[in-house]
Structures are given as C-alpha cells and as structure tokens.
mmCIF file of C-alpha atoms in Angstrom:
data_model
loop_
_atom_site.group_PDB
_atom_site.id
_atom_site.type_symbol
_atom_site.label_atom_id
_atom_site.label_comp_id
_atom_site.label_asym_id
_atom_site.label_seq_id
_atom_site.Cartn_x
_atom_site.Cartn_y
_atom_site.Cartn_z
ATOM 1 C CA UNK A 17 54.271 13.705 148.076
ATOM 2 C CA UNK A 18 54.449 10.887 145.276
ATOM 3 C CA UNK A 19 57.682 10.848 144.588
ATOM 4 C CA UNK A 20 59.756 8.417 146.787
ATOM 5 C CA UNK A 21 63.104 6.783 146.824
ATOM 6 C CA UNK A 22 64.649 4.545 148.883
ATOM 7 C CA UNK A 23 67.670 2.432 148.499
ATOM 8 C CA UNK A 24 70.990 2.155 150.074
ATOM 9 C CA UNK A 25 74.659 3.729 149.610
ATOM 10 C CA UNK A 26 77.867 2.022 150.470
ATOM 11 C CA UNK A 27 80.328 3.355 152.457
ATOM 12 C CA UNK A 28 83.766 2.447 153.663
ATOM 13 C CA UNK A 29 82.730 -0.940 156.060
ATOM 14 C CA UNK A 30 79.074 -1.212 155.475
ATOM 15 C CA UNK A 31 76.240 0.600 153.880
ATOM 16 C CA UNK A 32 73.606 2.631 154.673
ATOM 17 C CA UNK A 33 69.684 3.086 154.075
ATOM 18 C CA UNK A 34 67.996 6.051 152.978
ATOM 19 C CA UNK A 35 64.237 7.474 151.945
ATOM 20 C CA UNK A 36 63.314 10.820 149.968
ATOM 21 C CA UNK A 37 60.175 12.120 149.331
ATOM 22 C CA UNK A 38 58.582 15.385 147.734
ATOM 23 C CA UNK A 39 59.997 18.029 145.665
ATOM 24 C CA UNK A 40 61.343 21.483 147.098
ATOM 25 C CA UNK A 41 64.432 22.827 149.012
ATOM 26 C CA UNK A 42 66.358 19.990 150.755
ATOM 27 C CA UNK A 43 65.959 18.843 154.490
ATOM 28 C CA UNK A 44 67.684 15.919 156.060
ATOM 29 C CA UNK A 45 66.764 14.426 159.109
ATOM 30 C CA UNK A 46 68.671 12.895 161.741
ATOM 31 C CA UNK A 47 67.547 10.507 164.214
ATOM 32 C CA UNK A 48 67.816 10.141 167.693
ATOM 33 C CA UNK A 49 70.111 7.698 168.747
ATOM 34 C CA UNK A 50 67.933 4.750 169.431
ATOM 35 C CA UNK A 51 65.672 5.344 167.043
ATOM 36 C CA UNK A 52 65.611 4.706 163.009
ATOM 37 C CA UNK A 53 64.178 6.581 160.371
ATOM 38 C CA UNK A 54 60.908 5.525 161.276
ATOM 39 C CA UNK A 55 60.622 8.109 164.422
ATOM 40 C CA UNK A 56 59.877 10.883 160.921
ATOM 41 C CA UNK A 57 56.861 9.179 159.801
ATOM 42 C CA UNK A 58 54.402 11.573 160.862
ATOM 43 C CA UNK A 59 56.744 14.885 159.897
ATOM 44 C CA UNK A 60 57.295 13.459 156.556
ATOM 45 C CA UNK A 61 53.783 13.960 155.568
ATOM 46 C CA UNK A 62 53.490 17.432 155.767
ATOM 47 C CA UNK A 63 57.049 18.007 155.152
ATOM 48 C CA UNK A 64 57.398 16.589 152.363
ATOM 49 C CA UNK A 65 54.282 18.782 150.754
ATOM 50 C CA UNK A 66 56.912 21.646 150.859
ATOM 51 C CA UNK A 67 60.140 20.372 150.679
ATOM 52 C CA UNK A 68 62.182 17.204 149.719
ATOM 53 C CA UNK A 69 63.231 15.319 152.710
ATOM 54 C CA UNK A 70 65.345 12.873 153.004
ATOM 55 C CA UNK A 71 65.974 10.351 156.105
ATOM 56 C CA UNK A 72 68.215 7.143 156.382
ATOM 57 C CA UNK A 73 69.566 4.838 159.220
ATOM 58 C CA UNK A 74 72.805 5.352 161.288
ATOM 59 C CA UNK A 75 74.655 2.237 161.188
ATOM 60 C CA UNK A 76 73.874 -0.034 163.838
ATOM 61 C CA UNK A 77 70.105 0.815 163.550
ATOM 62 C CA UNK A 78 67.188 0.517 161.013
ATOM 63 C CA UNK A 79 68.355 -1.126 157.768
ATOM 64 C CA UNK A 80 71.723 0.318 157.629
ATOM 65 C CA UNK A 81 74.859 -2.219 158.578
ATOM 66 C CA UNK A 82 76.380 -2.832 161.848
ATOM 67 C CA UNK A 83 79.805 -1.088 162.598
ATOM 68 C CA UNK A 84 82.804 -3.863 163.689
ATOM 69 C CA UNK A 85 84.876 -1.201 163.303
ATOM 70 C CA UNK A 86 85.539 2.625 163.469
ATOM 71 C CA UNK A 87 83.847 4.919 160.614
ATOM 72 C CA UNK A 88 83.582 8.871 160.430
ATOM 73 C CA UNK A 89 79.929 9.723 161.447
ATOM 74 C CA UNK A 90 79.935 13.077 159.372
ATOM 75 C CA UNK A 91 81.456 11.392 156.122
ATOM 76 C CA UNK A 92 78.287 8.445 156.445
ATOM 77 C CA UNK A 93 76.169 11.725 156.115
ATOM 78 C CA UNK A 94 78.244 13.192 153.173
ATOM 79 C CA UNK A 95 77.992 10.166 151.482
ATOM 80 C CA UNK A 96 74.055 9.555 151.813
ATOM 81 C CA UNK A 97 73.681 13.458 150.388
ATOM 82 C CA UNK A 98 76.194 13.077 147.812
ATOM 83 C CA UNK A 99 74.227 9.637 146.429
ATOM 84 C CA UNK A 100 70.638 11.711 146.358
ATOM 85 C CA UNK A 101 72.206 14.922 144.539
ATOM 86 C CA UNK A 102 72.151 16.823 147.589
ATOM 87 C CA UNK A 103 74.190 19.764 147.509
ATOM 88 C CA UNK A 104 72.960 21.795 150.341
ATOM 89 C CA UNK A 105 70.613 21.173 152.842
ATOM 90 C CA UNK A 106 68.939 22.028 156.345
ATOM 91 C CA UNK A 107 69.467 19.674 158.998
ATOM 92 C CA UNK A 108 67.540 18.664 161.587
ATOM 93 C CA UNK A 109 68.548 16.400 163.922
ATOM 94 C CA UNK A 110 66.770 15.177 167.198
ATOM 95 C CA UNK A 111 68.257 14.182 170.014
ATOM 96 C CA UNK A 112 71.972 12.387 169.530
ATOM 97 C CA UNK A 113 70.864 13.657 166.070
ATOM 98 C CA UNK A 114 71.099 17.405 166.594
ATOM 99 C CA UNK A 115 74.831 16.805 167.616
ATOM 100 C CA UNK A 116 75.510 14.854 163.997
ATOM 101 C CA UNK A 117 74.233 17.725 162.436
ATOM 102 C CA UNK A 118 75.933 20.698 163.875
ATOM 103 C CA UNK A 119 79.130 18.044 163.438
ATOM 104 C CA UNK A 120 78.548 17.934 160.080
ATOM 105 C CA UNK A 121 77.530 21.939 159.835
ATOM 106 C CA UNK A 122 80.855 22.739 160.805
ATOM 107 C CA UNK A 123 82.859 20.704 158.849
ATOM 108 C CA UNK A 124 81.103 21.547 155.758
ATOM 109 C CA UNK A 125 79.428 24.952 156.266
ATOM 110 C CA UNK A 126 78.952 25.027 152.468
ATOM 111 C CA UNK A 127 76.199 22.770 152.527
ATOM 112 C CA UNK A 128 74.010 23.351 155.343
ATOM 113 C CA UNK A 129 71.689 26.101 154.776
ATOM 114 C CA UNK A 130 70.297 26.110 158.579
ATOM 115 C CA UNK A 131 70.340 23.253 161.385
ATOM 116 C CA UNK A 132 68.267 22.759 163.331
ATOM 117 C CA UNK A 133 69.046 21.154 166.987
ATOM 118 C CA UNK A 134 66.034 19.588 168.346
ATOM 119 C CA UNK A 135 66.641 18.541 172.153
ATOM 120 C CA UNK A 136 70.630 17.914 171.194
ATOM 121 C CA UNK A 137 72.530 15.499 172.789
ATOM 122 C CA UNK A 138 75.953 15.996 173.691
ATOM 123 C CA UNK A 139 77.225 14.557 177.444
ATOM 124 C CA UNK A 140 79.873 15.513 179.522
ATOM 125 C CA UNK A 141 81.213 19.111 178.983
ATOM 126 C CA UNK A 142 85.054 20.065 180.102
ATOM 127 C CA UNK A 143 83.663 23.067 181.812
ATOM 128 C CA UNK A 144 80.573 22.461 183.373
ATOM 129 C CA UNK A 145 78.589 25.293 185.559
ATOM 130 C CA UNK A 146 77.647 23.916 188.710
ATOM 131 C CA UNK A 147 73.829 23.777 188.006
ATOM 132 C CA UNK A 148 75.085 21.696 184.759
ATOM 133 C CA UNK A 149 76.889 19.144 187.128
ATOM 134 C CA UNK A 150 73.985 18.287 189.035
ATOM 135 C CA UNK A 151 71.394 18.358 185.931
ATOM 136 C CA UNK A 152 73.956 15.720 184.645
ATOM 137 C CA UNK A 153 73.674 13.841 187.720
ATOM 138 C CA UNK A 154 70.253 13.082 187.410
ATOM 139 C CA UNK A 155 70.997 11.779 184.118
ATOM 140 C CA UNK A 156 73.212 9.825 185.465
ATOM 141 C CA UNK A 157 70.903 8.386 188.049
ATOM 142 C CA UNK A 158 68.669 7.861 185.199
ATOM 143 C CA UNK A 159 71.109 5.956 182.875
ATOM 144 C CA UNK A 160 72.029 3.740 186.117
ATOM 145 C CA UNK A 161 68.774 2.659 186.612
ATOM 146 C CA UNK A 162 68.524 1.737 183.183
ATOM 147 C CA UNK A 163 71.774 -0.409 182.990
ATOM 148 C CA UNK A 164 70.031 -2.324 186.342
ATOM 149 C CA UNK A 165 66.891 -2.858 184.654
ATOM 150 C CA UNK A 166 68.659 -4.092 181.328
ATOM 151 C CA UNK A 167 70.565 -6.902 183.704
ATOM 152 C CA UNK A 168 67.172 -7.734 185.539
ATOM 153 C CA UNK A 169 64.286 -7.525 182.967
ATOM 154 C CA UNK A 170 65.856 -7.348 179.789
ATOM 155 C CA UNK A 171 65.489 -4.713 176.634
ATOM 156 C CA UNK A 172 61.376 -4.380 176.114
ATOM 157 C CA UNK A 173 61.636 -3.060 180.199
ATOM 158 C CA UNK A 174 64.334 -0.742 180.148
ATOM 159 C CA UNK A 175 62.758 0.450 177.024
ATOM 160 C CA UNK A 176 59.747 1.714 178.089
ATOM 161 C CA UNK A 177 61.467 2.850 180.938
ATOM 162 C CA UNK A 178 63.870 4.866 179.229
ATOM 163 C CA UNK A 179 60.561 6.460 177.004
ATOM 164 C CA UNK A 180 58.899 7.207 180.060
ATOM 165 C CA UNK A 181 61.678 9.194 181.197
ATOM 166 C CA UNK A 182 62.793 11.249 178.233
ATOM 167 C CA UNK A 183 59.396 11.216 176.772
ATOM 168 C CA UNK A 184 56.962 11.990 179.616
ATOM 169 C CA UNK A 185 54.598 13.667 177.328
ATOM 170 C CA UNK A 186 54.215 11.425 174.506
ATOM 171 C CA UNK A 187 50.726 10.529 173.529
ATOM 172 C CA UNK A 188 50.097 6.508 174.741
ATOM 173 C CA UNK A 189 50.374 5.408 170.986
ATOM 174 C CA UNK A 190 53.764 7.755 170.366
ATOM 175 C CA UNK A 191 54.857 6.262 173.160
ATOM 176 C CA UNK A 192 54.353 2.595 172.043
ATOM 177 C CA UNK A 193 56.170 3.439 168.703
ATOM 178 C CA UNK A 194 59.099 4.971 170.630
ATOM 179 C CA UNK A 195 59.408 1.600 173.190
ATOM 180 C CA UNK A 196 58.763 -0.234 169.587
ATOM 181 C CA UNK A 197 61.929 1.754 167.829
ATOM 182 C CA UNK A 198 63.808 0.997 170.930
ATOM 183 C CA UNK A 199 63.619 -2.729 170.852
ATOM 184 C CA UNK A 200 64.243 -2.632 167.594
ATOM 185 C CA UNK A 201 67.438 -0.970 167.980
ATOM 186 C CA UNK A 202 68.596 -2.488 170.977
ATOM 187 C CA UNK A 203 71.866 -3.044 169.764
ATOM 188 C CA UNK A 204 73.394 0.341 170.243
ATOM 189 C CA UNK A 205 72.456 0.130 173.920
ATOM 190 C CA UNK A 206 74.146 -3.318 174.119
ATOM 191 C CA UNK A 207 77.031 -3.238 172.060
ATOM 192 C CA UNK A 208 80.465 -3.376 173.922
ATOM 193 C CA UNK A 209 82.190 -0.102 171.339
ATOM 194 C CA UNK A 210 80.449 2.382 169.682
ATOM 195 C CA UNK A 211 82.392 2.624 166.447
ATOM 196 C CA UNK A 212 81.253 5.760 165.527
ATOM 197 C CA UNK A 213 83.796 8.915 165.339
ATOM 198 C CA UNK A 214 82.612 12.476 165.642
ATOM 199 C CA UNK A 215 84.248 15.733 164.990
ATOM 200 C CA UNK A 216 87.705 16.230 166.582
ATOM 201 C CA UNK A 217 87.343 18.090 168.841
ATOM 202 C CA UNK A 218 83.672 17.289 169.376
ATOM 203 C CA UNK A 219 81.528 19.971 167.766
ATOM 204 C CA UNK A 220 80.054 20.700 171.943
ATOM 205 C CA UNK A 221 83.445 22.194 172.331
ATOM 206 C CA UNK A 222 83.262 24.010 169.789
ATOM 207 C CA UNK A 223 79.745 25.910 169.357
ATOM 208 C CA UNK A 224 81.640 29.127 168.950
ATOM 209 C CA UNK A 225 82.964 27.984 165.562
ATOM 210 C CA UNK A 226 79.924 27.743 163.998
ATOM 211 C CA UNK A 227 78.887 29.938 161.483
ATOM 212 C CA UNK A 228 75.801 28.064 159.751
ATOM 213 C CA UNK A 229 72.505 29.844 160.924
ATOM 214 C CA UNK A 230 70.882 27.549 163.857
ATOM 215 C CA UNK A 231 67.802 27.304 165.257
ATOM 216 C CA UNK A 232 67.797 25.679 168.697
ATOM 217 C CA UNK A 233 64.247 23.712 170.128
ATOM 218 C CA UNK A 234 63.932 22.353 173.373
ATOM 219 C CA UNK A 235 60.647 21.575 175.915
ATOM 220 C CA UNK A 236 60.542 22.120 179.307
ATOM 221 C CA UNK A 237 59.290 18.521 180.132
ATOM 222 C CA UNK A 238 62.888 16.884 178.834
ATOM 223 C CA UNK A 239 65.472 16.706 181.807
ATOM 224 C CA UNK A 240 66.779 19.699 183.072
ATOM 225 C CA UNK A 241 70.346 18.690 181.598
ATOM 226 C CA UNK A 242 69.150 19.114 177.585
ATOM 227 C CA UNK A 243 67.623 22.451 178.674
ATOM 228 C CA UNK A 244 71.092 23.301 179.889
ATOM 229 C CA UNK A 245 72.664 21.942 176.616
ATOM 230 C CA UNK A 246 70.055 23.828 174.623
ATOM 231 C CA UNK A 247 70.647 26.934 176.213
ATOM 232 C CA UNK A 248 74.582 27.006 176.163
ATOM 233 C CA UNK A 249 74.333 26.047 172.040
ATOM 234 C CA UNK A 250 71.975 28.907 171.552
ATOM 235 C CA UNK A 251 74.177 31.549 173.845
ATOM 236 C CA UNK A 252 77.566 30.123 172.437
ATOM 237 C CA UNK A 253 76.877 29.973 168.396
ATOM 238 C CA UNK A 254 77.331 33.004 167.331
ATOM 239 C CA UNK A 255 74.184 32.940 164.737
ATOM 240 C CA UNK A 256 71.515 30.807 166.988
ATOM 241 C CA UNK A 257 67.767 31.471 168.147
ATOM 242 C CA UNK A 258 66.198 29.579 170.728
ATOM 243 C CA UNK A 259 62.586 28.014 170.995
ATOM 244 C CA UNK A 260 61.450 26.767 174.057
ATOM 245 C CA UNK A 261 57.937 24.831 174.239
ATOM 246 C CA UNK A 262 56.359 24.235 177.309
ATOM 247 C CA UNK A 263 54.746 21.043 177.008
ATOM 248 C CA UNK A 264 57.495 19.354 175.054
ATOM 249 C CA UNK A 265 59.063 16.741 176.077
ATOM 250 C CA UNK A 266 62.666 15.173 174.881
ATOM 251 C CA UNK A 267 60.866 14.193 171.025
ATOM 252 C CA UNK A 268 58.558 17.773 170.376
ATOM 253 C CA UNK A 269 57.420 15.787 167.051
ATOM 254 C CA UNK A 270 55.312 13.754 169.241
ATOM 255 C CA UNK A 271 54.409 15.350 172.688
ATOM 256 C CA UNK A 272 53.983 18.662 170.621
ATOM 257 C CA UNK A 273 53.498 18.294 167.096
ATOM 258 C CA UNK A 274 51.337 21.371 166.636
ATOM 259 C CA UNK A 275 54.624 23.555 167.791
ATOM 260 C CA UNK A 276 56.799 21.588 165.970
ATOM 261 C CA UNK A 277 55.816 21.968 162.740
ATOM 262 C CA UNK A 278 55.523 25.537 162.886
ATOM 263 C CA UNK A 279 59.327 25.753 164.438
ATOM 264 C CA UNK A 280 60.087 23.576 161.330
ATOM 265 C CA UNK A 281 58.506 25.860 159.492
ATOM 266 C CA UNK A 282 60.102 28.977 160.295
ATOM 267 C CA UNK A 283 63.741 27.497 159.740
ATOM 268 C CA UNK A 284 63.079 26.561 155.983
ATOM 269 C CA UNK A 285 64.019 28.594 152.942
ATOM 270 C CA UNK A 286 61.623 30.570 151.985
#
C-alpha cells in the first residue's frame, strides 16, 4: 500500500479532493452523505493490498468546495476518474453513496465493472407498497426529531443522535468517528439548497435499466425502510444479488467489518 496520491480536480464551480492508494483493478468509493472520505479509513487498508482505490469528497463535505450553485453529481465523479486515469471501475457507495453510484452506472455502463450498493439511499418512491409507506414513516419520525433537536441543542446533539439511530451497532469508538464526521460536515444538514443534480429521472426509478452487474448489502439492524430499498434494487435490476447481514447496521464497515470485507471481496475482479 505505498503508493498514495492525493490532490484535487477542478470542476465546473468548485473543485474536488481525492486519495488513491495501492496497485490493482480499480475501486471507487462513495461516501455516505454526511460523511467524507475519512468514513474508508479502515477499508482502505486491506483494500488497497489488492486493488487501487480511490476516494474523494462530495462538494459541500471534506476538502472539496461548497456548491452556491447547481452541478451534475455524476459528471463530479467522471471528472475525479478521468484526472486519476480511471477508465473503469467498481463502485461502491454507502449510504446516499450507493445511489451516486448506480447514477453514475447507468449513465456510463462502460465504466463500471460492478457496483456495489451498500445500505443505498434513495427517499420517496412514486409507487410505494404499503409496508414501504409506513417503513418511511418512521424515517420520517426520525428525521423530525432530528430537525427539533438541531433547533434546541445544536449540531454535536443531533449528531450523535442521528448515529445512534442509523448506526445502532457501531462499536463506541466507530461511533465517535461517525458523530466526529458529522460535525464536521454539518453543512449539508444545514444548508437552505442542496445544489446537487442526480440522474433525470432519478436512477430509483429506474433500477430496471440497469445493466452493470450489482451486488446489493444491507443489515438487518438499519431501519426497516433501507431493507425495503435494498430489497426492491436487488428484485428490480435485472443483474443484482443480495447480501443481507444480521448484525449490520446502516455502515456494515463498522458494525460488521468481518462480513464486509468478504462481501467486498466477492464483488472484485478476479
């Protein structure tokens, strides 16, 4: 794992930051949404004994600029591939990250070898099932109580309150790093617009389409609602498995790192 790179790209409106490490096949991973590029740590050192993986900051978080304006989500990743050589990849995105990467999978097929969707992230659908609907719900419930704990306490409380609900399983020090990434990022929970433009229409619309092979991970500790997601991705996509771990929470990397790596594992190029 000696080699490392890290710099930053421009892009129309801002710039972005970015990290490689190792030598191999390509993997690029994808954040969740308020988290940076440090949430990889611990998978980059064993990943990057096998493969060369590259992470970088959405806008709005880590080192990468803020967005005043609107930008194109799937051309930021384009253009963060296209500045490390990076012809053709698998993804795998966590979270808010798992719905960049199928984005960005079916607009350019070409160069995504597999993605993977780790607890993916994609809100309201137009045709919800009814056990959907109320799953959503208690997000909702969730994301409520968060917006009155913002306005009463401020961002280091809703931040570990957030953790504690997505991330129930979390080891105590994961889950200081996770409250940590939070504050850090606090801006894409406060901001007035998010700037950011996905595919049109969205990619959860849309699962169907895809014909990159995916590989679809979700634990049975996240909320019911990103089981629901997880399941519909991996029964809609016409070329998707399905992994489910039962102690996994929302972030498998941390509350079950063991089964995470060997999903990982199974889903690169052999």
């Amino acid at each position: 794992m000696s080699h490392h790179t890290k710099d930053f790209v421009d892009v129309p409106g801002g710039y972005l930051y970015y990290e490689q490490w190792g030598h191999g096949p390509d993997v690029v991973l994808l954040n969740g949404g308020l988290a940076d590029l440090r949430m990889w740590d611990a998978t980059v050192e064993w990943l990057a004994e096998r493969a060369r993986v590259t992470t970088w900051d959405y806008r709005d978080t880590g080192l990468s600029a803020p967005a005043y304006g609107a930008y194109d989500e799937i051309g930021d990743l384009a253009a963060v591939l296209d500045a490390l050589g990076v012809s053709r990849a698998v993804l795998i995105g966590s979270s808010e990250g798992g719905r960049r990467a199928l984005g960005f999978a079916h607009r350019h097929p070409e160069r995504v070898t597999r993605a993977c969707a780790v607890a993916a992230s994609f809100g309201e659908f137009p045709d919800p099932t009814p056990e959907e609907s109320a799953a959503r719900e208690v997000m909702r419930s969730h994301f409520a109580e968060c917006e009155k704990v913002l306005a009463t306490d401020g961002i280091p409380a809703v931040s570990a309150l957030d953790v504690d609900a997505w991330c129930p399983a979390a080891p105590a020090n994961d889950r200081r790093r996770l409250i940590g990434l939070q504050i850090a990022n606090s801006r894409v929970r406060t901001m007035d617009v998010y700037h950011g433009l996905e595919l049109d229409p969205p990619v959860k619309t849309r699962f169907a389409e895809l014909v990159t092979p995916i590989s679809v991970l979700i634990g049975e500790r996240d909320f019911h609602g990103s089981q629901l997601w997880a399941r519909r991705l991996a029964t809609q996509a016409p070329n998707a498995d399905l992994t489910v771990i039962p102690s996994a929470d929302h972030m498998p990397m941390f509350s079950a790192p063991e089964e995470f790596q060997q999903f990982i594992t199974r889903s690169l190029p052999l």
